[in-house]
Short mmCIF file of C-alpha atoms in Angstrom, two decimals:
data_model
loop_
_atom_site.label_atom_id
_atom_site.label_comp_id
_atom_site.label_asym_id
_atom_site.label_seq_id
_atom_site.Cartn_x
_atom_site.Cartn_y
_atom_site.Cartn_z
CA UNK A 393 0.00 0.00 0.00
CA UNK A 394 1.69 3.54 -0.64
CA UNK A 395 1.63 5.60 2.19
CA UNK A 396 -1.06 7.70 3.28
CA UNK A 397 -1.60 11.01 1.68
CA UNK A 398 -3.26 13.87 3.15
CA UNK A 399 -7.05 14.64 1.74
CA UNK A 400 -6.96 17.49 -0.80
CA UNK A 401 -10.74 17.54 -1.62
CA UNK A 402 -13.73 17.49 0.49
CA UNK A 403 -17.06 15.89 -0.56
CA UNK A 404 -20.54 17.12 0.32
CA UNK A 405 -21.77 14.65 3.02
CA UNK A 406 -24.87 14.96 2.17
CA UNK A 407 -24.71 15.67 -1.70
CA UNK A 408 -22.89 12.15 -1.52
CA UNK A 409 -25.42 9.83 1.19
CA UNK A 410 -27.87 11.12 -1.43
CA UNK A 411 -25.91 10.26 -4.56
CA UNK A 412 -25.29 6.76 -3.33
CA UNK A 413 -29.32 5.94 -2.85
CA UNK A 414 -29.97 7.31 -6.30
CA UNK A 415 -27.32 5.48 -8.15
CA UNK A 416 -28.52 2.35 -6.23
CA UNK A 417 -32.06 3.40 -7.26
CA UNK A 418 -31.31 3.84 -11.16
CA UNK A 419 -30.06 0.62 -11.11
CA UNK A 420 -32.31 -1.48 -8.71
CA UNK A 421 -35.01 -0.21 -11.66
CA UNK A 422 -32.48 -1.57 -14.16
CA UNK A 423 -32.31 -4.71 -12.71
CA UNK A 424 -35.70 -5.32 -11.65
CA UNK A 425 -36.58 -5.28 -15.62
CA UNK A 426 -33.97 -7.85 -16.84
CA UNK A 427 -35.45 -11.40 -18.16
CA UNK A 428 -33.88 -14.43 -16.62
CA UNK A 429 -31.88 -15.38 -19.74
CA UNK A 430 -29.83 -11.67 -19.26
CA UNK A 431 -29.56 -12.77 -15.48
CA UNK A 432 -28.08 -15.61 -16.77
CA UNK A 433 -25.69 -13.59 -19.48
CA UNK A 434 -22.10 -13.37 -19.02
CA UNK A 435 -20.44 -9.72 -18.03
CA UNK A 436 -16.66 -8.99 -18.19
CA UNK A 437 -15.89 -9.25 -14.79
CA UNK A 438 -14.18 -13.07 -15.15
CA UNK A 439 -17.26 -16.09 -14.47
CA UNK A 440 -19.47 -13.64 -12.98
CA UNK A 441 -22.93 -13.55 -14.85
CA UNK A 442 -25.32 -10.92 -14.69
CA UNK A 443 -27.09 -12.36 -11.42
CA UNK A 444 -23.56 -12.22 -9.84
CA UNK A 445 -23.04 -8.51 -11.00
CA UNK A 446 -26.21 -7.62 -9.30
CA UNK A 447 -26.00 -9.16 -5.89
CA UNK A 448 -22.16 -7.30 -6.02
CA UNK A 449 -23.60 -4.08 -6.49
CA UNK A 450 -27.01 -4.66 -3.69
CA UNK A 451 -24.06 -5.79 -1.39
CA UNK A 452 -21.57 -2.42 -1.92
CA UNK A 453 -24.45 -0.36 -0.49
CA UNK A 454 -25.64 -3.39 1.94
CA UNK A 455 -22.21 -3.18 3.27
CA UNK A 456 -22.85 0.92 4.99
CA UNK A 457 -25.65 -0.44 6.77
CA UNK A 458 -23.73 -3.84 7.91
CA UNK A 459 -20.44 -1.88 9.30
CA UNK A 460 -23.00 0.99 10.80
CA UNK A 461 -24.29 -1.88 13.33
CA UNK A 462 -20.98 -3.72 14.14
CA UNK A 463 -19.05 -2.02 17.09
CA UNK A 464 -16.03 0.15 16.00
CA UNK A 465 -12.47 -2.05 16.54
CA UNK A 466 -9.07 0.05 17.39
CA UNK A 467 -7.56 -0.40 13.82
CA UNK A 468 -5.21 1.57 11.86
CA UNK A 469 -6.93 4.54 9.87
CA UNK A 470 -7.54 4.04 5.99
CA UNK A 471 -7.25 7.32 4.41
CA UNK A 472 -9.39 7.69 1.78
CA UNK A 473 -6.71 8.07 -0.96
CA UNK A 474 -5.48 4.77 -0.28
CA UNK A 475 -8.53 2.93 -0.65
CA UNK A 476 -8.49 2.11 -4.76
CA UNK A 477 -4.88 0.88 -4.02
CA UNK A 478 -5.66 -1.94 -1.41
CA UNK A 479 -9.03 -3.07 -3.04
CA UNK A 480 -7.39 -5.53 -5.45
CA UNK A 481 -5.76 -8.07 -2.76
CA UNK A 482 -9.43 -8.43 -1.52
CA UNK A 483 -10.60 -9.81 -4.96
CA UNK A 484 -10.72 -13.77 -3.98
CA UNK A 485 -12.63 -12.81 -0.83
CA UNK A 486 -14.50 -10.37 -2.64
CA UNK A 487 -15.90 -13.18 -5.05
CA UNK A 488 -16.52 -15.78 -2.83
CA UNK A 489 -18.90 -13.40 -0.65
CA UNK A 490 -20.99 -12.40 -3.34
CA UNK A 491 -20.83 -16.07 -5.20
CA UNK A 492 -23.03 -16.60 -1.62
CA UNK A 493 -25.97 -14.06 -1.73
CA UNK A 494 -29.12 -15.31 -1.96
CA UNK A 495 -29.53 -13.71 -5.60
CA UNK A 496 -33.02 -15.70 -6.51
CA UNK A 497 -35.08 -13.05 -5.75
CA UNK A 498 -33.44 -9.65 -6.78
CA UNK A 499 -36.02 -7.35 -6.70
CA UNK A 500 -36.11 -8.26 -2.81
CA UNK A 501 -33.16 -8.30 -1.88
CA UNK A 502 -32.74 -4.67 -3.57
CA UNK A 503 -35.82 -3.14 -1.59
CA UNK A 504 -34.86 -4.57 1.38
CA UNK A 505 -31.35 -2.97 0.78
CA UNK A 506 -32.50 0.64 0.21
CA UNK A 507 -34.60 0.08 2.91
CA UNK A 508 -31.72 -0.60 5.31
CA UNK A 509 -29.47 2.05 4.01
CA UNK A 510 -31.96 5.05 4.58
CA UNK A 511 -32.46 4.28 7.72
CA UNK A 512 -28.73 3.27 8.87
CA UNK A 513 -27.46 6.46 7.04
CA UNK A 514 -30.10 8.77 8.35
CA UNK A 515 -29.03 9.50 12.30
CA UNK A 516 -25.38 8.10 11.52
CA UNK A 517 -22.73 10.76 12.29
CA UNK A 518 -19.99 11.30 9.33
CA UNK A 519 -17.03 10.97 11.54
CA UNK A 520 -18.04 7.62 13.21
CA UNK A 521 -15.70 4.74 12.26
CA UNK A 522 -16.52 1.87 10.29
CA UNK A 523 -14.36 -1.40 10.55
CA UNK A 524 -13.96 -2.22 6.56
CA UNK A 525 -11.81 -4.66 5.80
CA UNK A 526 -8.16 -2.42 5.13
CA UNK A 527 -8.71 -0.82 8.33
CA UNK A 528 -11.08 2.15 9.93
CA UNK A 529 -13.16 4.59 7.57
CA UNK A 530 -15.06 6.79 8.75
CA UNK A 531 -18.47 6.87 6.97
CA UNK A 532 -18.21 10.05 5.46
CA UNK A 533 -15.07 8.53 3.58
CA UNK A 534 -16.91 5.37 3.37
CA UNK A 535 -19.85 6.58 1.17
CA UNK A 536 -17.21 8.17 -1.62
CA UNK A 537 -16.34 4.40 -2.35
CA UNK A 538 -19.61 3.71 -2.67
CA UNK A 539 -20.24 6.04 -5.46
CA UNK A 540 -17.07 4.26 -7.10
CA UNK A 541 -18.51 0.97 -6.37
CA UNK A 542 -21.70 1.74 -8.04
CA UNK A 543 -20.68 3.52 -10.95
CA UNK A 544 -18.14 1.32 -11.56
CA UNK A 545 -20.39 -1.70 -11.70
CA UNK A 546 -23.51 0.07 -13.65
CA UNK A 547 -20.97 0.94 -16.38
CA UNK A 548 -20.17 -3.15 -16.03
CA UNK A 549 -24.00 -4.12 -16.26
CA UNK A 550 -24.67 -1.79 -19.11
CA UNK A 551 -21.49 -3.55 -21.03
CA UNK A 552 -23.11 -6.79 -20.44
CA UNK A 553 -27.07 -6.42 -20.70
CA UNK A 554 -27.32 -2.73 -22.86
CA UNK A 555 -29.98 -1.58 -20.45
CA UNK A 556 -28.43 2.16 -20.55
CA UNK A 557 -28.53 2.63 -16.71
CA UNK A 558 -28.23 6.92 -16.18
CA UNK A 559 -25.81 7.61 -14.57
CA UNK A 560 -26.52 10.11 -11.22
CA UNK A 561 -24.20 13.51 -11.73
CA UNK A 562 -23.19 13.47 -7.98
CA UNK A 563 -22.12 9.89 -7.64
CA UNK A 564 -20.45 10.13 -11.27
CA UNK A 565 -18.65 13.49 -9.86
CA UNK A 566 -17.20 11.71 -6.88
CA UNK A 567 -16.42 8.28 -8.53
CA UNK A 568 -14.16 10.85 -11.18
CA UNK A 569 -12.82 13.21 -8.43
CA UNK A 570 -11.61 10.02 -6.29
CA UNK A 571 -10.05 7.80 -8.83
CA UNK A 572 -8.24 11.59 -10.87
CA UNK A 573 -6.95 12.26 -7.12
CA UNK A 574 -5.56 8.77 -6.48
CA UNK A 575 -3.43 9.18 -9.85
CA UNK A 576 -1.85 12.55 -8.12
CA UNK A 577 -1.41 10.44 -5.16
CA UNK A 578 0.83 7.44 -6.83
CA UNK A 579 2.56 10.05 -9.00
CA UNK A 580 3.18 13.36 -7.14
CA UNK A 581 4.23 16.05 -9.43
CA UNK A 582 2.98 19.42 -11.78
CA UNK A 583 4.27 18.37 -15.19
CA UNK A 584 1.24 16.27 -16.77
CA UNK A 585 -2.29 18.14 -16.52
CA UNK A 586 -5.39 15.87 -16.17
CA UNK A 587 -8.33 17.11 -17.33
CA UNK A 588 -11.53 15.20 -17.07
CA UNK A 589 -14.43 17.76 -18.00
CA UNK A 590 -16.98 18.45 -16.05
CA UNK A 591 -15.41 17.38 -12.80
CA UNK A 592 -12.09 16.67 -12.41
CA UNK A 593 -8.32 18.38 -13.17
CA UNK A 594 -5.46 17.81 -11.42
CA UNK A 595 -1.64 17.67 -12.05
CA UNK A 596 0.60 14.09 -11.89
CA UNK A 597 3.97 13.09 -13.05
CA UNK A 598 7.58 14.66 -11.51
CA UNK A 599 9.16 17.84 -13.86
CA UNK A 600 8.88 20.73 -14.63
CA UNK A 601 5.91 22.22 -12.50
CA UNK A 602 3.39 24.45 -14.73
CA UNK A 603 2.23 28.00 -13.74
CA UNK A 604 0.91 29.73 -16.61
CA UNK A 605 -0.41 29.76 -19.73
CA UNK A 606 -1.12 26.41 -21.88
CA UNK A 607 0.51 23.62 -19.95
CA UNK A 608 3.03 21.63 -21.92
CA UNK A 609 1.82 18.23 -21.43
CA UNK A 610 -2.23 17.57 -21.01
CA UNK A 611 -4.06 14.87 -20.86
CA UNK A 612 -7.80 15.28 -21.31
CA UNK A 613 -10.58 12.30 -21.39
CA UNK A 614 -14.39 12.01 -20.70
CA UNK A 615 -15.55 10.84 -17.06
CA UNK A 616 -16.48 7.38 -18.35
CA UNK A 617 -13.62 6.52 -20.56
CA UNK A 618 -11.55 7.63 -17.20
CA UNK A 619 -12.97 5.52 -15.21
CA UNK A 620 -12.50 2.61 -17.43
CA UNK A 621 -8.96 3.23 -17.61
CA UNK A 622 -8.50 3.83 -13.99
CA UNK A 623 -10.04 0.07 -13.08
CA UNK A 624 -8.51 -1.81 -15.93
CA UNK A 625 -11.77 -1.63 -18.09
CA UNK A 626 -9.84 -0.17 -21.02
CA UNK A 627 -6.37 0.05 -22.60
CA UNK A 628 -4.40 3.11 -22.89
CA UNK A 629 -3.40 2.44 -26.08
CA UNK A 630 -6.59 1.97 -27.92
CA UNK A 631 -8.42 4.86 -25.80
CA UNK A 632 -5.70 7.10 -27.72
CA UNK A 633 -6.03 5.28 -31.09
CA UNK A 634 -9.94 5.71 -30.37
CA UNK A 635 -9.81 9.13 -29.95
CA UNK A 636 -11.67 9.09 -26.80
CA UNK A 637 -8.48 10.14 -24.88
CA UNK A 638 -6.42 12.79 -25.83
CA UNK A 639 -2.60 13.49 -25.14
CA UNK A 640 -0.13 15.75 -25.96
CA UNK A 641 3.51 16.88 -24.42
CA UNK A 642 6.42 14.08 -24.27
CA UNK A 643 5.16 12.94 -20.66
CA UNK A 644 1.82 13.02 -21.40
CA UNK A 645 1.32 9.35 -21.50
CA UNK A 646 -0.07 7.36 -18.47
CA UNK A 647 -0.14 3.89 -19.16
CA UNK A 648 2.70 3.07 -17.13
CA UNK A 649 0.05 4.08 -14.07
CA UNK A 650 -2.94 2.66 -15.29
CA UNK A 651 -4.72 1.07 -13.63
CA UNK A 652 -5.34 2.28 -10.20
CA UNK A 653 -7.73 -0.50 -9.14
CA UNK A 654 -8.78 -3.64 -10.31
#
């Protein structure tokens, strides 16, 4: 894990408890409407079908309500910043613990879910400490995963069932913002310019810092195709060749940091 970086953005708390419930809500909709043969599809996420995709996703927002009622252990913090970096040696455990949801009757499972998270979320302070897996969150920090989570995995259900799921602006802001702020984090520096219109820019790489002007090296991409490359969904190589990312300056290529989560 790389060491733990000081927080350089703050997130509305309550912009973001409300983000997470829509995002969930867009795609309990979404899922509620798929046939049994797409259940049964395949997605790109390995042997996981579509069932498996959608007990994952009821479980990331299951999870706030399930650490909100267990008692608070004396671990080591988990700054936010670190959290896409550590999610990866997880994956085994991950999969077997959603392999085990009761998954046969969806539409249940996700009422019972949203159900749970209102009310755990609704007196729950933002500094109280939740004991995830990597160490203590607090819930505040806790709920910006959750908007990477989800958005992350509805861009993985529309891949594998075309069902267009929206995406909500807030938790599409945060997933951006958090995933464009763990690149500066694993590569410190001013000479490469991010830009991810409407929501994110920030500055990566060591050299030359930038102060004025038109910065010599940019890199500028849409929120999605970001995303994508920031979990391993898509390639450098053919993002550029696609024309869906765009680069230009001699250190103004990133695939030697990509990705930032799996």
């Amino acid at each position: 894990m790389p060491p733990a970086k000081k927080r350089t953005r703050s997130y509305d708390s309550a912009k973001i408890r409300a983000a997470v419930l829509a995002q969930f809500g867009h795609v309990r909709e979404a899922v509620g409407a798929l046939t049994p043969g797409q259940l049964d599809g395949p997605t790109r996420l390995g042997e996981w079908r579509v069932r498996d995709l959608a007990a994952h996703l009821a479980w990331m927002v299951d999870s706030v309500p399930q650490l909100l009622a267990a008692p608070e252990r004396g671990q080591d913090r988990l700054a936010l910043l670190d959290w896409p970096f550590v999610t990866a040696d997880a994956a085994e455990r991950i999969d077997t613990h959603t392999r085990g949801i009761d998954a046969s009757d969806l539409p249940a499972l996700y009422a019972r879910v949203a159900d749970d998270y209102g009310r755990a979320v609704a007196g729950a302070a933002d500094e109280r400490l939740l004991p995830v897996s990597f160490g203590a969150m607090t819930l505040a920090d806790f709920l910006v995963t959750r908007t990477v989570e989800l958005v992350v995995h509805t861009d993985d259900l529309n891949a594998a069932t075309g069902a267009d799921i929206p995406y909500d602006r807030q938790a599409l802001a945060a997933c951006t913002r958090l995933l464009a702020d763990a690149l500066a984090s694993r590569a410190p520096g001013g000479a490469v310019e991010v830009r991810i219109p409407p929501y994110a820019v920030v500055q990566c790489v060591e050299g030359p810092r930038h102060t004025r002007g038109t910065p010599p090296n940019v890199v500028e991409t849409d929120p999605l195709t970001w995303i994508r490359l920031a979990t391993g969904r898509a390639e450098w190589a053919t993002e550029l060749d696609g024309a869906r990312v765009r680069a230009s300056g001699e250190r103004a290529d990133l695939k030697g940091l990509l990705p930032l989560m799996g």
